[in-house]
mmCIF file of N, CA and C in Angstrom:
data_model
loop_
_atom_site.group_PDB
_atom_site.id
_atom_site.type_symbol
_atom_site.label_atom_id
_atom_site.label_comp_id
_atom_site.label_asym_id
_atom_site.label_seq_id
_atom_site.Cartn_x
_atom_site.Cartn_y
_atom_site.Cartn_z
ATOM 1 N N UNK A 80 0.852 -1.182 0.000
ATOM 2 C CA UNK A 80 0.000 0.000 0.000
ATOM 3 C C UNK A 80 0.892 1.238 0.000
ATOM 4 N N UNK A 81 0.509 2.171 -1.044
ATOM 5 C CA UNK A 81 1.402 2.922 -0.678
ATOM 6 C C UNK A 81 0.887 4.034 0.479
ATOM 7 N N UNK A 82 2.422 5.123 0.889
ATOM 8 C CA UNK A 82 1.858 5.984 1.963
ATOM 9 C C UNK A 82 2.331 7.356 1.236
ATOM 10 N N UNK A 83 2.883 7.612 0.363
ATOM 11 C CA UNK A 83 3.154 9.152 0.592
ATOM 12 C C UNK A 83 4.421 9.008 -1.218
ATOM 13 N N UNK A 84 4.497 10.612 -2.014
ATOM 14 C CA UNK A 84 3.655 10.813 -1.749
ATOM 15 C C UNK A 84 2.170 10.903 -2.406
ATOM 16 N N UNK A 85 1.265 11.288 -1.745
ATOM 17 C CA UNK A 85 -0.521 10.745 -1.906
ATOM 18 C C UNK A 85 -0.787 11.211 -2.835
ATOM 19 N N UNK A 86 -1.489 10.463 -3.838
ATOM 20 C CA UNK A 86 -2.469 10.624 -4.689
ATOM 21 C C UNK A 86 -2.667 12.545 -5.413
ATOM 22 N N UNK A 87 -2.428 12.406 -6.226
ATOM 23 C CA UNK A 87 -2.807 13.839 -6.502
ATOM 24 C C UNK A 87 -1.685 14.924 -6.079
ATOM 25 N N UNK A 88 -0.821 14.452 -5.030
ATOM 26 C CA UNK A 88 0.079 15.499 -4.323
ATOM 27 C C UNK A 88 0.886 16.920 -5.569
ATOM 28 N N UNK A 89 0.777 18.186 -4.771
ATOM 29 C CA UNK A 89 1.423 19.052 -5.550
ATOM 30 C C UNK A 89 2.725 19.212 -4.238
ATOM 31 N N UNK A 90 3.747 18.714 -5.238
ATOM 32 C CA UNK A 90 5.042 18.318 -3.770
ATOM 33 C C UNK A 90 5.939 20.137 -3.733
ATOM 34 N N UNK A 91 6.801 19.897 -2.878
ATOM 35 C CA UNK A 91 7.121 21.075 -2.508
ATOM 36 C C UNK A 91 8.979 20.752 -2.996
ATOM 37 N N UNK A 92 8.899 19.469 -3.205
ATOM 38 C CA UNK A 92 10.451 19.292 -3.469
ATOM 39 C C UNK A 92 10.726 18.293 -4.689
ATOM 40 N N UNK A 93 12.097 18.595 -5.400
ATOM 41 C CA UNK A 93 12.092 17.534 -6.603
ATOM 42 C C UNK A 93 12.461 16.289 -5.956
ATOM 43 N N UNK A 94 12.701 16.212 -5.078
ATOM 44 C CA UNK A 94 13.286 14.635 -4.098
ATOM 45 C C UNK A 94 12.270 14.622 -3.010
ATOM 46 N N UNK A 95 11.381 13.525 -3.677
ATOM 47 C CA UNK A 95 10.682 12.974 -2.792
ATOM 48 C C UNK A 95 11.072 12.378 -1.865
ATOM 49 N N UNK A 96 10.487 12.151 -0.853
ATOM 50 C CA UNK A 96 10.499 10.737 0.141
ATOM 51 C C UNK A 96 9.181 9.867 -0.649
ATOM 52 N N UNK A 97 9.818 8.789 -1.131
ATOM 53 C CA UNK A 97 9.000 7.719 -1.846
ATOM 54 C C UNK A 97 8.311 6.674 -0.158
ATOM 55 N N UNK A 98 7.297 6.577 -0.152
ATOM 56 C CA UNK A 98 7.275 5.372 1.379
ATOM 57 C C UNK A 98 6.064 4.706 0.524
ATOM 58 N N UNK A 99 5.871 3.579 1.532
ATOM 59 C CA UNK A 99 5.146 2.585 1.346
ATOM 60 C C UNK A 99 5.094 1.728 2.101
ATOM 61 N N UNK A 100 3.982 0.857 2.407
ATOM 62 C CA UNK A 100 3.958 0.006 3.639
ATOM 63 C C UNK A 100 4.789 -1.225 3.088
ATOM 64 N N UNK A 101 5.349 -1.779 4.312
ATOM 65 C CA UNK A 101 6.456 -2.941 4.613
ATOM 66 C C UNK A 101 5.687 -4.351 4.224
ATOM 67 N N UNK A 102 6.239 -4.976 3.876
ATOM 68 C CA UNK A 102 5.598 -6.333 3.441
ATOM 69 C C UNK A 102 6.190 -7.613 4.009
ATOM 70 N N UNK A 103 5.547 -8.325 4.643
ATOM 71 C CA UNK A 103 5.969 -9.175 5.670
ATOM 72 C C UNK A 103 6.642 -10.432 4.184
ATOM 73 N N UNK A 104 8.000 -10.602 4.876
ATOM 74 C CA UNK A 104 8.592 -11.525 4.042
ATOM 75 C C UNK A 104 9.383 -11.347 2.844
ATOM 76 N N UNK A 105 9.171 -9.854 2.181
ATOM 77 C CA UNK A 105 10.105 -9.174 1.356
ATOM 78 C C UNK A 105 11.408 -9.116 1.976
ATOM 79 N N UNK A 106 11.866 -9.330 0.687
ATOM 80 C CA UNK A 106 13.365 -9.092 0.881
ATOM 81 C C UNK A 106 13.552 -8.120 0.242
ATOM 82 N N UNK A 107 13.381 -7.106 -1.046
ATOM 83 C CA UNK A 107 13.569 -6.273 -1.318
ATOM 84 C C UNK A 107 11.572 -5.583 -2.118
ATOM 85 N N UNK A 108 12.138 -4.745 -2.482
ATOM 86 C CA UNK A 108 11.459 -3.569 -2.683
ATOM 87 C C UNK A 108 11.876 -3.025 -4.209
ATOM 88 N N UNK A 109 10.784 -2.999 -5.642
ATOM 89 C CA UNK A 109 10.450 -2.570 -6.757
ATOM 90 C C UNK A 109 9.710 -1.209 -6.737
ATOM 91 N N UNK A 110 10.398 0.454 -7.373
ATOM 92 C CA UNK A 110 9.774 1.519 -7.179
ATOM 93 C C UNK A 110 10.033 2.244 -8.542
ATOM 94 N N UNK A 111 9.015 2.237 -9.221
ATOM 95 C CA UNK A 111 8.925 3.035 -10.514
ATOM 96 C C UNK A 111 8.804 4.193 -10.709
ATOM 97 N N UNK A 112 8.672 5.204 -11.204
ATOM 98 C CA UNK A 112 8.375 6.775 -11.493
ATOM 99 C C UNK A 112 8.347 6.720 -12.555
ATOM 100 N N UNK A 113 7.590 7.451 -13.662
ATOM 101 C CA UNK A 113 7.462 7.847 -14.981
ATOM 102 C C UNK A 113 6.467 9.089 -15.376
ATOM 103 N N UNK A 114 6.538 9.472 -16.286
ATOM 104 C CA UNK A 114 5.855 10.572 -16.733
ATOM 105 C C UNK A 114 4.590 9.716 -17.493
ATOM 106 N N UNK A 115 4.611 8.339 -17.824
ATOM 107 C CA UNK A 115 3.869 8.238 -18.532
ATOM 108 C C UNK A 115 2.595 6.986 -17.559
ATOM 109 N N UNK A 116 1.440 7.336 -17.480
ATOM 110 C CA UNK A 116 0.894 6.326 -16.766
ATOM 111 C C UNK A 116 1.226 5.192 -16.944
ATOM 112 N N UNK A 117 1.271 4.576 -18.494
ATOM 113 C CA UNK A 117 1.190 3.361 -18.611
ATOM 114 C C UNK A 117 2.485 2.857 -18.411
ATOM 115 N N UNK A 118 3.582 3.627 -17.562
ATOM 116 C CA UNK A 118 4.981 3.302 -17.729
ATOM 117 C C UNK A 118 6.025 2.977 -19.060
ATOM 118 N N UNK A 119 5.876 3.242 -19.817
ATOM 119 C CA UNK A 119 6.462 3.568 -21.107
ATOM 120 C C UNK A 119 7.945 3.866 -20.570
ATOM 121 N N UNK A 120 7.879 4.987 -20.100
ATOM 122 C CA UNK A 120 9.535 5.876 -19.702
ATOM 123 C C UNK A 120 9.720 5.804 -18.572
ATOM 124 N N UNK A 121 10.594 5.714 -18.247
ATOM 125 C CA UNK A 121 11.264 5.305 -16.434
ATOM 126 C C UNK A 121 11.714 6.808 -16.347
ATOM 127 N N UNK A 122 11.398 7.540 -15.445
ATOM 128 C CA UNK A 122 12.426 9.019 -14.695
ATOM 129 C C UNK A 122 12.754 7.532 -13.320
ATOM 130 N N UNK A 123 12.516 6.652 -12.841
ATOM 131 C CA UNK A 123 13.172 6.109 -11.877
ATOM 132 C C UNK A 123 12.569 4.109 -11.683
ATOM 133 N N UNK A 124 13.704 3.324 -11.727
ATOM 134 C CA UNK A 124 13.382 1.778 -11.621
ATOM 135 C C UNK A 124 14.464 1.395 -10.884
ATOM 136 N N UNK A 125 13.986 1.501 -9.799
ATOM 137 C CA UNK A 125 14.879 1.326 -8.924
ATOM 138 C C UNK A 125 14.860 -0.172 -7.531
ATOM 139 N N UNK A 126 15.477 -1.143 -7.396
ATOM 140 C CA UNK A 126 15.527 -1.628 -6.545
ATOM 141 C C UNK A 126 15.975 -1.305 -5.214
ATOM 142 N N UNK A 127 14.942 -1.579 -4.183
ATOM 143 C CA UNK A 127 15.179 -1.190 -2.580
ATOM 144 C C UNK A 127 15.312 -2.177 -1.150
ATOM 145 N N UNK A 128 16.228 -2.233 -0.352
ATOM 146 C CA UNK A 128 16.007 -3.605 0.975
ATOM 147 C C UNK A 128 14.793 -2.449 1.755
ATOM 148 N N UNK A 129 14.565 -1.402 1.988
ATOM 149 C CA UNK A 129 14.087 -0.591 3.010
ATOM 150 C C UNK A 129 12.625 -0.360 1.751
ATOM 151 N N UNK A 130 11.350 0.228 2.744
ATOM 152 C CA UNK A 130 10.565 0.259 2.209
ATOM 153 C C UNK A 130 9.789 1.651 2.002
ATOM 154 N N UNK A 131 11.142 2.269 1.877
ATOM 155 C CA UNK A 131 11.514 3.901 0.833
ATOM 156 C C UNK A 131 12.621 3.746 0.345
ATOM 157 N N UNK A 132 12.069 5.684 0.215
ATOM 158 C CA UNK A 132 13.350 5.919 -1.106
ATOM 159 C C UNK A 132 13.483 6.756 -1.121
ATOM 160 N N UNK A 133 14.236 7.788 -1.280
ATOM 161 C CA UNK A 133 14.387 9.330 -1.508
ATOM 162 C C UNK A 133 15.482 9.003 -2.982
ATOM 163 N N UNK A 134 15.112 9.551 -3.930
ATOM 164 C CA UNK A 134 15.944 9.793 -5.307
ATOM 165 C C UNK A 134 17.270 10.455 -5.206
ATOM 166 N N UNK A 135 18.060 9.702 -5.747
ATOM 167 C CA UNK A 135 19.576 10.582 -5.581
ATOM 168 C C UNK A 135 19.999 11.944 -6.261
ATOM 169 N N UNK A 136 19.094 12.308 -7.004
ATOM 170 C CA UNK A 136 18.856 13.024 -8.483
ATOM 171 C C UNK A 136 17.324 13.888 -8.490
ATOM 172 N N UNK A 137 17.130 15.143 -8.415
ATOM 173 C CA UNK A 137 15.769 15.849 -8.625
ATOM 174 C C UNK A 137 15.116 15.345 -9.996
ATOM 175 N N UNK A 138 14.008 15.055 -9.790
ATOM 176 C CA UNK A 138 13.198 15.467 -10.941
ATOM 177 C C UNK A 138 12.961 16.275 -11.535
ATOM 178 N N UNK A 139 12.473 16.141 -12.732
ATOM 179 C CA UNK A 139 12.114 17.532 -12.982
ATOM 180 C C UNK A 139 11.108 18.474 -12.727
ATOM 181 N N UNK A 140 11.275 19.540 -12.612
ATOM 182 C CA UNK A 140 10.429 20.521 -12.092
ATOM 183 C C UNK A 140 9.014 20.902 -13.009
ATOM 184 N N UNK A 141 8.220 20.869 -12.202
ATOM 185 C CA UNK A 141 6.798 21.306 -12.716
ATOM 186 C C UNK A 141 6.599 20.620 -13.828
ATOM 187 N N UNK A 142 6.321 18.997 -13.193
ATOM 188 C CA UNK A 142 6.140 17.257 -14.263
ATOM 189 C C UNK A 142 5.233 16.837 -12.997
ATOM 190 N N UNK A 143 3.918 16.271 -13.691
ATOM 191 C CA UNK A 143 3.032 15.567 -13.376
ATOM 192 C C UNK A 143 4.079 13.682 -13.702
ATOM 193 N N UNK A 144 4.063 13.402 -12.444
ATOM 194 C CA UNK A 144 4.664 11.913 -12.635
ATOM 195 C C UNK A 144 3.682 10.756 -11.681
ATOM 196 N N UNK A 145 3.817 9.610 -12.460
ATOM 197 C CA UNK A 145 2.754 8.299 -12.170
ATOM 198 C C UNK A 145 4.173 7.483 -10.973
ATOM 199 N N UNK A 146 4.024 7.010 -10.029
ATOM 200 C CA UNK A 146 4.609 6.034 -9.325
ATOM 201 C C UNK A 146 3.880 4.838 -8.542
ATOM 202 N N UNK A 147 4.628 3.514 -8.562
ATOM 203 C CA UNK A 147 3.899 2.266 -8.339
ATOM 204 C C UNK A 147 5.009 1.649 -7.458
ATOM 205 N N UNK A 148 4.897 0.574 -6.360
ATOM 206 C CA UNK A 148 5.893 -0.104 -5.872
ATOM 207 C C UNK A 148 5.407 -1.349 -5.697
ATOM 208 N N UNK A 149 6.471 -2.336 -5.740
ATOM 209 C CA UNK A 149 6.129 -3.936 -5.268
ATOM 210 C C UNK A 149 7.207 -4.480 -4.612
ATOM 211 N N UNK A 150 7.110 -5.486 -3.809
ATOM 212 C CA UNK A 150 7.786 -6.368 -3.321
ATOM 213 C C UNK A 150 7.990 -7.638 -3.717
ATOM 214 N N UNK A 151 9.261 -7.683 -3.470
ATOM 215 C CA UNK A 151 10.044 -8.849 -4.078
ATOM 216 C C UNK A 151 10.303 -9.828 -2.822
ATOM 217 N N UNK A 152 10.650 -11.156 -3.522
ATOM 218 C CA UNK A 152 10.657 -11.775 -2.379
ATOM 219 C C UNK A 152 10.632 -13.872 -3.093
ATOM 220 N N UNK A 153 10.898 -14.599 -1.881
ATOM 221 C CA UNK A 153 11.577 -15.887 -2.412
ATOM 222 C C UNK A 153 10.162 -16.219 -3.419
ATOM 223 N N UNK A 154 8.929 -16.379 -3.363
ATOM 224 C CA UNK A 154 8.194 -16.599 -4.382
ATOM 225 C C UNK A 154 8.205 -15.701 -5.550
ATOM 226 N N UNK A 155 8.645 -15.111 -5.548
ATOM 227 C CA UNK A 155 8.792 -14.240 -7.038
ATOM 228 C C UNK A 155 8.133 -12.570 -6.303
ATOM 229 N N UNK A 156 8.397 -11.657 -7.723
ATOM 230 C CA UNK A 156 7.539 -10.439 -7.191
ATOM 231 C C UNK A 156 5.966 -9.998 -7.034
ATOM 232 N N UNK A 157 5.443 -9.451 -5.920
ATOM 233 C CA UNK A 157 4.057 -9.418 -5.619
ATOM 234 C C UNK A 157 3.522 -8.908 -7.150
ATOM 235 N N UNK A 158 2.492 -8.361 -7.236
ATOM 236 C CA UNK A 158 1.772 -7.328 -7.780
ATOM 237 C C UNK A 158 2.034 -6.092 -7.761
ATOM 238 N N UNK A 159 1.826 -5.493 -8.738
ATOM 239 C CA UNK A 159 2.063 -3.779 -8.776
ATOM 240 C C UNK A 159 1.428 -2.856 -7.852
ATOM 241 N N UNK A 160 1.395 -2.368 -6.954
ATOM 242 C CA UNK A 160 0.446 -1.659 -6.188
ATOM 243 C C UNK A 160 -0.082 -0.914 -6.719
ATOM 244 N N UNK A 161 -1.601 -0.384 -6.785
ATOM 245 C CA UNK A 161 -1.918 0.995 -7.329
ATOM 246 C C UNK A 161 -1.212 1.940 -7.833
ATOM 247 N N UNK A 162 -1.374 2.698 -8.680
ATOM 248 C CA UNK A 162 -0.825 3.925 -9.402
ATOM 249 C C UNK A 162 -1.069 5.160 -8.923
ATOM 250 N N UNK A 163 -0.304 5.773 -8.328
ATOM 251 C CA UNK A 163 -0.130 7.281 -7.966
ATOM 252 C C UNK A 163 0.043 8.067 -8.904
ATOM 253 N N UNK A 164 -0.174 9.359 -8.874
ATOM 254 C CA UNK A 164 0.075 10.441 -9.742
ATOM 255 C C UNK A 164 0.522 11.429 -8.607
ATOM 256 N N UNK A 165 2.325 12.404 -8.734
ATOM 257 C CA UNK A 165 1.883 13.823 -7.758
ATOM 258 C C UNK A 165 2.671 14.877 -8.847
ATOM 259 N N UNK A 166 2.545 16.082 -8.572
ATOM 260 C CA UNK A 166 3.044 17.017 -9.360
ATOM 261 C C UNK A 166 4.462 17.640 -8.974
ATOM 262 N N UNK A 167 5.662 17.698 -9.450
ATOM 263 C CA UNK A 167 6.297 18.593 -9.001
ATOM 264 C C UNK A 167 6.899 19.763 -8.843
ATOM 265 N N UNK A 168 7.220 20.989 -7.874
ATOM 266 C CA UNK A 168 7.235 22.217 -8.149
ATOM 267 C C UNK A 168 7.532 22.906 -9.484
#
């Protein structure tokens, strides 16, 4: 599930704090970003052990971007979680 940030968000910074709830039995953590809903273009595909992320790199400024996360783990990877959309400055 994700937590932040929410749905719709108009963010205040190009480096998010990416979060999301913890998944019992993951070993790592799948976190996408793109400009394009259907994920077409990656701005971020990133593998995680912790269940955030803060980007090493700003986005770009004043871009509507889609983000999704999943967990990985010894049966293979979960499902995609819901699709976020937030805006940035």
């Amino acid at each position: 599930i994700l937590v932040a940030p929410t749905d719709g968000a108009l963010l205040l910074t190009t480096r998010p704090l990416f979060d999301w709830d913890n998944v019992a039995g993951a070993t790592s953590y799948t976190i996408q970003v793109s400009t394009a809903s259907a994920f077409t273009t990656m701005a971020l595909n990133v593998n995680t052990s912790a269940s955030a992320y803060t980007p090493t790199a700003d986005l770009k400024p004043a871009t509507r971007y889609y983000w999704r996360a999943r967990a990985n783990g010894g049966n293979g990877p979960s499902e995609w979680s819901e699709v976020w959309n937030f805006q940035t400055p």
